[in-house]
C-alpha cells in the first residue's frame, strides 16, 4: 500500500552520502546555501564529519591538504555559480600539485541553465570545470550517483593524482526512489590506485647510469612524499650515500639535518652533479626546467614518474622510469645487490664543505637579536621551537616568509610541511592548516606573510569554532614583499604594495575566543610559540617585523618583467 511505499523512499542526498561513505569518505569541508544545505545536514547526521568554512577556496584547500597527507581524496562542497567558481581555484591547484581532491557543487535547474533563461545562480558548471581538473561529471539520475563517486575516486587517485568535479543539480538531490533498491546500487570502488610497476629494463638502465656517475644527486619531490614510500627512499639513500635535495614539501622524508641533505648547497650541486635521479619531482620552473646556466651542461637525468606524459616535458630524459615510486624504489633497492652504487667520499666532501660555509653565514643572521625583527631572526626563533616539536605540522606561505622559512626551519618527519606548491600561490595557508589539523589531530603551526594571511584570514573563526590546535603566525612587515614602498604618483594613497604595518592581527583570534600574542623580539617569538603549541588551542602570534625587512618577490624576483620606461 501507499503508506509503506512512502516511508521506504530515499533521495539523491542520502544516496550521495551513502556512496561517499561506502568509499571511505569520513569528512567534508564546505560552505552551504541553496541547493546543498540539506545535503550537508544529511551527511553530518549519517556520520560524515562536516567542517563548515568561510570561503569555498579555503574548504577546497583543506580537502586538498587531506588528499596530500592521507593519499585519499579530500572532499569539499560548494553552492552554485559563485561558490562553484570559488572552489575551482583550489581544485585546479590540487590538480597542479598532483593531490587527490573531489569537489561537489550544487547546481541550478538544468533546462533553465541550458536555455539561458536566467535561473538563480545559473551556470553550466560541469563544462566550466573541465579545464581545471582531471574529470567533471554531472549526475542527472539517481542511478548515476554511485557511478560518479566511484569514477571520481578512481580518477582522483590513479595516475598522477588530481581534482575531480561532481556536479549535483538540486533536481537530482530531490529525486526519490525505493530505499532498498538504492542500497543495492551502492558499491565500493575496487583497487582505485593499483601499483604501477615499471619495466625491469627501465630500472636496469637507470641503475647502470647511476653506478657510473661521478657526482650522483637525488632530488625528492612532493610526489615522493605523497607516495608514502618513506622507508624505501631512506634505505636507498642510506645504502648508496647519494646526496639528496628535498623539494619544499619533500622536506622531512629524511631529516633536514642529515649530512647528505643538500638544502644549503643546492646551487653547487646543480652545477656539479652529473647524474640526477628525480623521484616524484618535475623539471618545472622550480628546477629551472632542468636546463640553462644553473645546471651542469652535461647532466643526465633519471626520472621516476607515474605520468608518462611528464617525461621529456622540458628537456631530454636519459633514463625514464614510468611507474609508481614505491614499486620502483623497491626494485632499485633490490637491484643494488647486483649493481652496487656508492657515492664517492670526494663528492660528499665537496658538498659538505659548501654546506658548512653557507650554514655558518646563515647562523649569524638567524641568531641576531636585532629589533625591529626581520624574517631571519624571527624565523630563527621559530626554528628553535620546531626543533623540539618534530611532530607539529608546518604550513607556510608568503614571499620572503615562504622562502626564508623553508630555508631556516628544519623538518624531521615526512609530509609535515605544506606550502604554496607548484604554482607558488598565496591564499592556501589557513585552508591547509585546517585540513592538516582536522585530518591528523596534531598541532599545526601556520606561518604567513601579512599579505598571504589577508586572502583567507576569516578562517580564524573556523579554527576557533572547531577548537583546532592551530597556531597562526603572521610575520608583519606591512606589505606585499615589504612595507616601505612609496606611491610614485601624487594622489597620496598607499603604494600598491603597502599594507598596515601596525595592524594587530592577533586581535582577530581574540575576537573569536582564541588566544592572541604580539611578539616584538626573537625571545618573545620563541617563548610564545612554545606556549601556543603546548596549549593545543587556537592561538595567533602577530610578529612585528621592520617595514624594511624582505626583498621584492622573495627569491623569484627574476620572474618580474622589467619596465623599459617609466618611473622605475
Ligand atoms: P615538487 O614540486 O616537489 O618538485 P612536483 O609536484 O613537481 O614536485 O612533482 C611531483 C611528481 O610526482 C608529479 O609529476 C607526479 O606525477 C609524480 N607522482 C606523484 N605520485 C607519484 C607516485 N606515487 N609515483 C610516481 N610519481 C608520482
Ligand atoms: Mg609582508
Coordinates of C-alpha atoms and ligand atoms in Angstrom, one line a residue:
X1 CA 0.0 0.0 0.0
X2 CA 0.9 3.7 -0.4
X3 CA 1.9 4.4 3.2
X4 CA 4.6 1.7 3.3
X5 CA 5.9 2.7 -0.1
X6 CA 6.2 6.4 1.0
X7 CA 8.2 5.6 4.1
X8 CA 10.6 3.3 2.2
X9 CA 11.8 6.1 -0.1
X10 CA 15.1 7.7 -0.3
X11 CA 16.5 10.6 -2.2
X12 CA 19.6 11.8 -4.0
X13 CA 21.2 13.5 -1.0
X14 CA 21.0 10.2 1.0
X15 CA 22.3 8.2 -1.9
X16 CA 25.3 10.5 -2.4
X17 CA 26.1 10.4 1.3
X18 CA 26.0 6.6 1.4
X19 CA 28.1 6.3 -1.8
X20 CA 30.7 8.6 -0.3
X21 CA 30.7 6.7 3.0
X22 CA 31.0 3.3 1.1
X23 CA 34.2 4.7 -0.4
X24 CA 35.8 5.7 2.9
X25 CA 34.9 9.4 2.9
X26 CA 34.6 10.4 6.5
X27 CA 34.9 14.2 6.3
X28 CA 33.7 17.0 4.1
X29 CA 34.7 20.7 4.1
X30 CA 32.4 23.3 2.6
X31 CA 30.1 26.3 2.7
X32 CA 26.4 25.6 2.5
X33 CA 23.5 27.5 0.9
X34 CA 21.0 26.8 -1.9
X35 CA 20.9 24.0 -3.0
X36 CA 23.3 22.0 -0.8
X37 CA 22.2 22.8 2.8
X38 CA 20.1 19.7 3.4
X39 CA 22.8 17.5 1.8
X40 CA 25.3 18.8 4.3
X41 CA 22.9 18.2 7.2
X42 CA 22.1 14.7 6.0
X43 CA 25.8 13.9 5.5
X44 CA 26.5 15.1 9.0
X45 CA 23.6 13.2 10.5
X46 CA 24.8 10.0 8.8
X47 CA 28.3 10.3 10.2
X48 CA 30.4 12.3 7.8
X49 CA 32.3 15.0 9.8
X50 CA 31.3 18.3 8.2
X51 CA 33.7 21.2 8.6
X52 CA 31.8 24.4 7.7
X53 CA 34.2 27.1 6.5
X54 CA 34.0 30.7 5.5
X55 CA 35.1 30.6 1.9
X56 CA 35.0 27.8 -0.7
X57 CA 38.6 28.3 -1.7
X58 CA 39.6 27.5 1.9
X59 CA 37.4 24.5 2.0
X60 CA 39.0 23.2 -1.2
X61 CA 42.4 23.8 0.2
X62 CA 41.6 21.9 3.4
X63 CA 40.3 19.0 1.3
X64 CA 43.5 19.1 -0.9
X65 CA 45.7 19.0 2.2
X66 CA 43.8 15.9 3.4
X67 CA 44.5 14.4 0.0
X68 CA 48.2 15.0 0.2
X69 CA 48.5 13.8 3.8
X70 CA 46.4 10.7 3.6
X71 CA 46.6 9.6 -0.1
X72 CA 42.8 9.5 -0.2
X73 CA 40.8 12.2 -1.9
X74 CA 39.6 15.1 0.4
X75 CA 36.1 16.1 -0.4
X76 CA 34.5 19.6 -0.4
X77 CA 31.1 21.1 -1.1
X78 CA 30.1 24.4 -2.7
X79 CA 26.8 26.1 -3.7
X80 CA 26.2 27.0 -7.3
X81 CA 27.8 29.6 -9.5
X82 CA 29.9 32.0 -7.3
X83 CA 30.5 29.2 -4.7
X84 CA 31.4 26.9 -7.5
X85 CA 33.8 29.4 -9.1
X86 CA 35.5 30.0 -5.7
X87 CA 36.0 26.2 -5.4
X88 CA 37.6 25.9 -8.9
X89 CA 40.8 27.7 -7.8
X90 CA 41.7 25.1 -5.1
X91 CA 40.5 22.3 -7.4
X92 CA 43.0 23.4 -10.1
X93 CA 45.7 24.0 -7.5
X94 CA 45.2 20.5 -6.2
X95 CA 45.4 19.2 -9.7
X96 CA 48.6 21.1 -10.4
X97 CA 50.1 19.8 -7.1
X98 CA 49.0 16.2 -8.0
X99 CA 46.8 15.8 -5.0
X100 CA 43.6 13.9 -5.0
X101 CA 40.6 16.0 -4.3
X102 CA 36.8 15.8 -5.0
X103 CA 34.6 18.9 -5.3
X104 CA 30.9 18.5 -5.1
X105 CA 29.0 21.6 -6.4
X106 CA 25.3 22.1 -6.1
X107 CA 23.8 23.5 -9.3
X108 CA 20.7 25.1 -10.7
X109 CA 17.9 23.8 -12.8
X110 CA 19.3 22.2 -15.9
X111 CA 16.7 23.2 -18.5
X112 CA 16.8 26.9 -17.3
X113 CA 20.6 26.9 -17.4
X114 CA 20.7 25.2 -20.8
X115 CA 18.2 27.7 -22.3
X116 CA 19.8 30.7 -20.7
X117 CA 16.5 31.7 -19.1
X118 CA 18.3 33.4 -16.1
X119 CA 17.9 31.0 -13.3
X120 CA 19.1 31.8 -9.8
X121 CA 22.9 31.3 -9.8
X122 CA 22.6 29.6 -13.2
X123 CA 25.9 28.4 -14.7
X124 CA 26.9 25.5 -16.9
X125 CA 29.2 24.3 -14.1
X126 CA 30.1 20.8 -15.4
X127 CA 31.5 22.2 -18.6
X128 CA 33.2 25.2 -16.9
X129 CA 35.0 22.8 -14.5
X130 CA 36.5 20.7 -17.3
X131 CA 39.8 22.5 -18.0
X132 CA 40.5 22.9 -14.3
X133 CA 40.6 19.3 -13.1
X134 CA 41.1 15.7 -14.3
X135 CA 37.4 15.0 -14.9
X136 CA 34.0 16.6 -14.5
X137 CA 30.6 14.7 -14.2
X138 CA 27.0 15.7 -13.7
X139 CA 24.6 13.3 -12.1
X140 CA 21.1 13.7 -13.6
X141 CA 19.8 10.3 -12.5
X142 CA 19.9 8.7 -9.0
X143 CA 21.4 5.5 -10.6
X144 CA 24.4 7.6 -11.7
X145 CA 25.4 8.7 -8.2
X146 CA 27.3 5.6 -7.1
X147 CA 29.0 5.5 -10.5
X148 CA 30.0 9.2 -10.3
X149 CA 31.5 8.7 -6.8
X150 CA 33.4 5.5 -8.0
X151 CA 34.7 7.2 -11.1
X152 CA 35.7 10.3 -9.1
X153 CA 37.6 8.2 -6.6
X154 CA 39.5 6.2 -9.3
X155 CA 40.3 9.3 -11.4
X156 CA 41.4 11.4 -8.4
X157 CA 43.7 8.7 -7.2
X158 CA 45.1 6.9 -10.2
X159 CA 47.9 8.0 -12.5
X160 CA 49.0 11.5 -11.4
X161 CA 46.5 12.3 -8.7
X162 CA 44.4 15.4 -9.0
X163 CA 41.0 17.0 -8.7
X164 CA 37.6 15.8 -9.9
X165 CA 34.4 17.7 -10.1
X166 CA 30.9 16.2 -9.5
X167 CA 28.0 18.5 -10.4
X168 CA 25.0 17.8 -8.3
X169 CA 21.9 19.6 -9.5
X170 CA 19.2 20.5 -7.0
X171 CA 16.7 18.5 -9.0
X172 CA 18.8 15.3 -8.6
X173 CA 19.1 15.8 -4.9
X174 CA 15.3 15.8 -4.6
X175 CA 14.5 12.8 -6.8
X176 CA 13.3 9.8 -4.9
X177 CA 13.4 6.0 -5.3
X178 CA 12.9 2.9 -3.2
X179 CA 15.4 2.8 -0.4
X180 CA 16.2 -0.9 -0.7
X181 CA 16.8 -0.6 -4.4
X182 CA 19.1 2.4 -3.7
X183 CA 21.0 0.5 -1.1
X184 CA 21.6 -2.3 -3.6
X185 CA 23.2 0.2 -6.1
X186 CA 25.8 1.4 -3.8
X187 CA 29.3 0.0 -4.1
X188 CA 32.9 0.4 -3.1
X189 CA 35.4 1.1 -5.9
X190 CA 37.8 -1.8 -6.3
X191 CA 41.5 -1.0 -6.1
X192 CA 41.3 2.6 -7.3
X193 CA 45.1 3.2 -7.2
X194 CA 46.7 0.0 -8.4
X195 CA 50.5 -0.4 -8.2
X196 CA 52.1 0.7 -11.4
X197 CA 55.2 -1.5 -11.6
X198 CA 57.9 -0.1 -14.0
X199 CA 59.6 -2.3 -16.5
X200 CA 62.7 -4.1 -15.3
X201 CA 64.7 -2.8 -18.3
X202 CA 64.0 0.8 -17.4
X203 CA 65.2 0.2 -13.8
X204 CA 68.3 -1.6 -15.0
X205 CA 69.2 1.2 -17.4
X206 CA 68.8 3.7 -14.7
X207 CA 70.9 1.7 -12.2
X208 CA 73.7 1.4 -14.8
X209 CA 73.7 5.1 -15.3
X210 CA 73.7 5.8 -11.6
X211 CA 76.5 3.3 -10.9
X212 CA 78.7 5.0 -13.5
X213 CA 78.1 8.5 -12.1
X214 CA 80.9 10.6 -10.6
X215 CA 78.6 13.1 -8.8
X216 CA 75.2 11.5 -8.4
X217 CA 72.4 13.5 -6.8
X218 CA 68.8 12.7 -5.8
X219 CA 66.0 15.2 -6.0
X220 CA 63.0 14.2 -3.9
X221 CA 59.7 16.0 -4.9
X222 CA 56.4 16.2 -3.3
X223 CA 55.4 13.1 -5.4
X224 CA 57.9 11.2 -3.3
X225 CA 56.3 12.4 -0.1
X226 CA 52.8 11.7 -1.4
X227 CA 53.8 8.1 -2.5
X228 CA 54.3 7.1 1.2
X229 CA 57.5 5.1 0.2
X230 CA 59.4 6.7 3.1
X231 CA 61.3 3.5 4.1
X232 CA 62.2 2.5 0.5
X233 CA 63.6 6.0 -0.2
X234 CA 65.5 6.2 3.1
X235 CA 67.0 2.8 2.6
X236 CA 68.2 3.6 -0.9
X237 CA 69.9 6.9 0.2
X238 CA 71.5 5.2 3.2
X239 CA 72.8 2.3 1.1
X240 CA 74.2 4.5 -1.6
X241 CA 75.3 7.6 0.3
X242 CA 74.0 9.7 -2.6
X243 CA 73.4 13.4 -1.5
X244 CA 69.8 14.4 -1.8
X245 CA 67.8 17.6 -2.3
X246 CA 64.3 17.6 -0.8
X247 CA 61.9 20.0 -2.7
X248 CA 60.0 22.0 -0.2
X249 CA 57.2 19.5 0.5
X250 CA 59.5 16.6 0.4
X251 CA 61.4 18.1 3.4
X252 CA 61.4 15.6 6.2
X253 CA 61.3 12.4 4.1
X254 CA 64.8 12.2 5.7
X255 CA 65.6 14.7 8.4
X256 CA 66.8 18.1 7.1
X257 CA 69.9 17.8 9.3
X258 CA 71.0 14.6 7.6
X259 CA 74.6 15.1 6.5
X260 CA 73.6 14.1 2.9
X261 CA 70.9 16.8 2.7
X262 CA 72.0 19.5 0.1
X263 CA 69.5 22.1 1.3
X264 CA 72.2 24.7 1.8
X265 CA 74.4 23.8 -1.2
X266 CA 71.8 23.4 -3.9
X267 CA 73.5 25.8 -6.4
X268 CA 76.8 23.9 -6.2
X269 CA 75.0 20.5 -6.6
X270 CA 73.2 21.8 -9.7
X271 CA 76.4 23.0 -11.2
X272 CA 78.4 19.8 -10.5
X273 CA 76.0 16.8 -10.4
X274 CA 76.5 14.6 -13.5
X275 CA 73.6 12.1 -12.9
X276 CA 70.4 13.3 -11.2
X277 CA 67.7 10.9 -10.0
X278 CA 64.4 12.7 -9.9
X279 CA 62.0 10.9 -7.5
X280 CA 58.5 12.5 -7.9
X281 CA 59.8 15.9 -8.9
X282 CA 59.1 17.7 -12.1
X283 CA 61.7 19.7 -14.1
X284 CA 59.5 22.8 -14.0
X285 CA 60.2 26.4 -13.0
X286 CA 61.4 25.4 -9.6
X287 CA 64.2 23.4 -11.1
X288 CA 64.9 25.8 -14.0
X289 CA 63.4 23.2 -16.3
X290 CA 66.5 21.1 -16.0
X291 CA 68.5 23.3 -18.4
X292 CA 70.3 26.6 -18.6
X293 CA 73.3 28.1 -16.9
X294 CA 72.5 26.9 -13.4
X295 CA 72.8 23.3 -14.4
X296 CA 75.9 21.3 -15.3
X297 CA 75.7 21.3 -19.1
X298 CA 76.5 17.6 -19.2
X299 CA 74.0 16.5 -16.6
X300 CA 72.0 13.3 -17.3
X301 CA 68.6 12.7 -15.8
X302 CA 66.8 9.6 -14.5
X303 CA 63.2 10.3 -13.7
X304 CA 60.8 8.1 -11.7
X305 CA 57.4 9.3 -12.6
X306 CA 53.8 7.9 -12.6
X307 CA 52.7 10.1 -15.6
X308 CA 54.3 9.0 -18.9
X309 CA 53.5 12.4 -20.4
X310 CA 55.7 14.2 -17.9
X311 CA 58.9 12.6 -19.3
X312 CA 60.7 14.9 -21.7
X313 CA 58.3 17.7 -20.6
X314 CA 61.0 20.4 -20.6
X315 CA 64.1 18.5 -21.8
X316 CA 65.6 15.1 -22.8
X317 CA 65.4 12.5 -20.1
X318 CA 68.2 9.9 -20.4
X319 CA 66.6 7.2 -18.3
X320 CA 62.8 7.5 -17.7
X321 CA 61.2 5.0 -15.3
X322 CA 57.5 5.2 -15.6
X323 CA 55.9 3.6 -12.6
X324 CA 54.9 4.3 -9.0
X325 CA 57.6 5.4 -6.6
X326 CA 57.0 2.7 -4.0
X327 CA 57.3 -0.2 -6.5
X328 CA 60.2 1.5 -8.3
X329 CA 62.3 2.2 -5.2
X330 CA 61.7 -1.4 -4.1
X331 CA 63.1 -2.7 -7.4
X332 CA 66.1 -0.2 -7.2
X333 CA 66.9 -1.4 -3.6
X334 CA 66.8 -4.9 -4.9
X335 CA 69.0 -4.0 -7.9
X336 CA 71.7 -2.7 -5.5
X337 CA 72.6 -6.3 -4.8
X338 CA 73.8 -6.9 -8.3
X339 CA 74.6 -3.3 -9.3
X340 CA 76.2 -1.6 -6.3
X341 CA 76.1 2.2 -6.2
X342 CA 78.2 4.3 -3.9
X343 CA 78.6 8.0 -3.9
X344 CA 82.3 8.9 -3.6
X345 CA 83.6 10.5 -0.4
X346 CA 85.1 13.2 -2.6
X347 CA 81.7 14.3 -3.9
X348 CA 80.2 14.1 -0.4
X349 CA 83.0 16.2 1.0
X350 CA 82.8 18.9 -1.8
X351 CA 79.2 19.4 -0.9
X352 CA 79.8 19.2 2.9
X353 CA 82.4 22.0 2.7
X354 CA 79.9 24.2 0.9
X355 CA 77.2 23.3 3.4
X356 CA 79.4 24.2 6.4
X357 CA 80.3 27.6 4.8
X358 CA 76.7 28.5 4.0
X359 CA 75.4 27.4 7.3
X360 CA 77.9 29.5 9.1
X361 CA 76.9 32.5 7.1
X362 CA 73.2 31.9 7.9
X363 CA 73.7 31.3 11.6
X364 CA 74.7 34.9 12.3
X365 CA 71.6 36.2 10.7
X366 CA 69.2 33.8 12.4
X367 CA 70.7 34.3 15.8
X368 CA 70.7 38.1 15.7
X369 CA 68.7 39.9 18.4
X370 CA 68.1 43.0 16.2
X371 CA 64.7 44.7 16.6
X372 CA 62.5 45.5 14.9
X373 CA 62.9 42.0 13.7
X374 CA 63.5 40.7 10.1
X375 CA 62.5 37.4 8.6
X376 CA 65.8 35.7 9.6
X377 CA 65.8 36.3 13.3
X378 CA 62.1 35.9 13.7
X379 CA 62.3 32.5 11.9
X380 CA 65.5 31.6 13.7
X381 CA 63.3 31.7 16.9
X382 CA 60.7 29.6 15.2
X383 CA 63.3 27.0 14.2
X384 CA 64.4 26.6 17.8
X385 CA 60.8 25.7 18.9
X386 CA 60.1 23.5 15.9
X387 CA 63.4 21.6 16.5
X388 CA 61.8 20.5 19.8
X389 CA 58.4 19.6 18.2
X390 CA 59.1 17.3 15.3
X391 CA 55.5 16.1 15.0
X392 CA 54.0 19.5 14.6
X393 CA 52.7 20.2 11.1
X394 CA 54.1 23.4 9.4
X395 CA 52.1 25.4 6.9
X396 CA 53.9 28.2 5.2
X397 CA 53.0 30.9 2.7
X398 CA 54.2 34.3 1.7
X399 CA 57.1 35.6 -0.4
X400 CA 60.1 36.2 2.0
X401 CA 58.1 34.4 4.7
X402 CA 58.0 31.3 2.5
X403 CA 61.5 31.4 1.1
X404 CA 63.2 32.1 4.4
X405 CA 61.1 29.7 6.5
X406 CA 61.8 26.9 4.0
X407 CA 65.5 27.6 4.3
X408 CA 65.6 28.1 8.1
X409 CA 63.1 25.8 9.7
X410 CA 64.0 22.1 9.6
X411 CA 61.6 19.3 9.0
X412 CA 62.2 15.9 10.5
X413 CA 59.2 13.8 9.5
X414 CA 57.6 13.0 6.1
X415 CA 54.6 15.1 4.9
X416 CA 54.8 17.6 7.8
X417 CA 55.2 20.7 5.6
X418 CA 52.5 22.2 3.4
X419 CA 53.1 25.3 1.3
X420 CA 52.5 27.4 -1.8
X421 CA 53.0 24.4 -4.1
X422 CA 53.6 24.0 -7.8
X423 CA 52.0 27.3 -8.8
X424 CA 53.7 29.2 -5.9
X425 CA 50.3 30.7 -4.8
X426 CA 49.1 32.6 -1.8
X427 CA 45.8 32.1 0.0
X428 CA 46.2 28.4 0.6
X429 CA 47.6 28.6 4.2
X430 CA 44.6 28.5 6.5
X431 CA 42.8 26.0 4.4
X432 CA 45.8 23.7 4.5
X433 CA 46.2 24.3 8.3
X434 CA 42.6 23.4 8.9
X435 CA 42.8 20.3 6.7
X436 CA 46.0 19.2 8.5
X437 CA 44.6 19.7 11.9
X438 CA 41.3 18.0 11.1
X439 CA 43.0 15.1 9.4
X440 CA 45.8 14.4 11.8
X441 CA 44.5 15.8 15.1
X442 CA 48.1 17.1 15.6
X443 CA 49.1 20.7 16.4
X444 CA 49.7 22.8 13.4
X445 CA 51.8 26.0 13.1
X446 CA 50.7 28.1 10.1
X447 CA 53.2 30.8 9.2
X448 CA 52.0 33.6 6.8
X449 CA 53.3 36.8 5.5
X450 CA 50.9 39.7 6.3
X451 CA 49.8 39.8 2.6
X452 CA 49.2 36.0 2.4
X453 CA 47.2 36.0 5.6
X454 CA 44.8 38.5 4.0
X455 CA 43.4 36.0 1.5
X456 CA 41.9 33.6 4.0
X457 CA 42.2 35.3 7.4
X458 CA 38.5 34.8 8.2
X459 CA 39.2 31.1 8.7
X460 CA 40.5 32.1 12.1
X461 CA 36.8 31.9 13.1
X462 CA 36.6 28.3 11.7
X463 CA 39.7 27.4 13.7
X464 CA 38.1 28.7 16.9
X465 CA 34.6 27.2 16.2
X466 CA 36.2 23.7 15.8
X467 CA 38.7 24.2 18.6
X468 CA 41.6 23.2 16.3
X469 CA 45.1 23.1 17.7
X470 CA 46.3 25.6 15.2
X471 CA 48.8 28.4 15.9
X472 CA 48.6 31.1 13.2
X473 CA 51.7 33.3 12.9
X474 CA 51.7 36.4 10.8
X475 CA 55.1 38.0 10.0
X476 CA 54.0 41.6 9.6
X477 CA 56.4 43.8 7.6
X478 CA 53.5 45.9 6.4
X479 CA 53.1 45.0 2.8
X480 CA 53.4 42.7 -0.2
X481 CA 57.1 41.9 -0.1
X482 CA 57.8 44.8 2.2
X483 CA 56.2 47.8 3.8
X484 CA 58.4 50.7 2.8
X485 CA 57.5 51.3 -0.9
X486 CA 56.2 54.7 -1.8
X487 CA 53.4 55.9 -4.1
X488 CA 55.2 57.1 -7.2
X489 CA 52.3 59.3 -8.2
X490 CA 50.8 62.3 -6.5
X491 CA 47.4 61.2 -5.0
X492 CA 48.8 60.4 -1.6
X493 CA 47.3 56.9 -1.5
X494 CA 49.3 53.9 -0.1
X495 CA 51.6 52.3 -2.7
X496 CA 50.2 49.2 -4.5
X497 CA 52.4 47.0 -2.2
X498 CA 51.5 48.7 1.1
X499 CA 49.5 47.1 3.9
X500 CA 49.1 48.1 7.5
X501 CA 52.4 47.6 9.4
X502 CA 50.9 48.5 12.7
X503 CA 47.9 46.1 12.4
X504 CA 47.1 44.0 15.5
X505 CA 46.2 40.8 13.7
X506 CA 46.3 38.8 16.9
X507 CA 43.0 40.6 17.9
X508 CA 41.2 38.7 15.2
X509 CA 42.0 35.5 17.1
X510 CA 40.8 37.1 20.3
X511 CA 37.6 38.2 18.6
X512 CA 36.6 34.5 18.2
X513 CA 37.8 33.3 21.6
X514 CA 41.3 32.1 20.8
X515 CA 44.5 33.4 22.4
X516 CA 46.4 36.3 20.8
X517 CA 50.1 37.2 21.2
X518 CA 52.1 40.2 20.0
X519 CA 55.8 39.5 19.6
X520 CA 58.4 42.2 19.1
X521 CA 61.6 40.3 19.9
X522 CA 63.1 36.9 18.9
X523 CA 62.9 35.7 22.6
X524 CA 59.1 36.6 22.6
X525 CA 58.6 34.7 19.4
X526 CA 60.3 31.6 20.9
X527 CA 58.5 31.7 24.2
X528 CA 55.1 32.5 22.8
X529 CA 55.3 29.8 20.1
X530 CA 56.3 27.2 22.5
X531 CA 53.4 28.1 24.8
X532 CA 50.9 28.3 21.9
X533 CA 51.8 24.8 20.6
X534 CA 51.7 23.3 24.0
X535 CA 48.3 24.7 24.7
X536 CA 46.8 22.8 21.8
X537 CA 44.3 25.7 21.5
X538 CA 43.6 28.2 18.7
X539 CA 46.3 30.8 19.0
X540 CA 47.7 33.6 16.9
X541 CA 51.1 35.3 17.1
X542 CA 51.4 38.6 15.4
X543 CA 55.2 39.1 14.8
X544 CA 56.2 42.7 14.3
X545 CA 58.9 43.0 11.6
X546 CA 60.6 46.0 10.3
X547 CA 58.9 47.5 7.2
X548 CA 62.3 47.4 5.6
X549 CA 62.6 43.6 6.0
X550 CA 62.3 41.5 2.9
X551 CA 63.2 41.7 -0.8
X552 CA 60.7 42.2 -3.7
X553 CA 59.2 38.8 -4.8
X554 CA 61.4 36.9 -2.3
X555 CA 63.8 34.6 -4.2
X556 CA 62.0 34.8 -7.5
X557 CA 62.3 38.5 -8.4
X558 CA 63.8 37.4 -11.7
X559 CA 60.3 36.4 -12.8
X560 CA 59.1 40.1 -12.8
X561 CA 59.2 41.8 -16.2
X562 CA 61.5 44.8 -16.4
X563 CA 59.8 48.1 -17.4
X564 CA 61.5 49.7 -20.4
X565 CA 60.5 53.2 -19.5
X566 CA 58.6 54.8 -16.6
X567 CA 59.2 55.9 -13.0
X568 CA 61.2 52.8 -12.1
Ligands
LIG1 P1 58.0 19.2 -6.4 O1 57.2 20.5 -6.7 O2 58.1 18.9 -5.0 O3 59.3 19.2 -7.2 P2 56.2 18.1 -8.4 O4 54.8 18.3 -7.9 O5 56.8 19.0 -9.4 O6 57.1 18.0 -7.0 O7 56.4 16.6 -8.9 C1 55.7 15.5 -8.4 C2 55.6 14.5 -9.4 O8 55.4 13.2 -8.8 C3 54.5 14.7 -10.4 O9 55.0 14.7 -11.7 C4 53.6 13.5 -10.2 O10 53.0 13.0 -11.3 C5 54.6 12.5 -9.6 N1 54.0 11.5 -8.7 C6 53.0 11.6 -7.8 N2 52.7 10.5 -7.1 C7 53.6 9.6 -7.6 C8 53.8 8.2 -7.4 N3 53.1 7.5 -6.5 N4 54.7 7.5 -8.1 C9 55.5 8.2 -9.1 N5 55.3 9.5 -9.3 C10 54.4 10.2 -8.6
LIG2 MG1 54.5 41.3 4.1

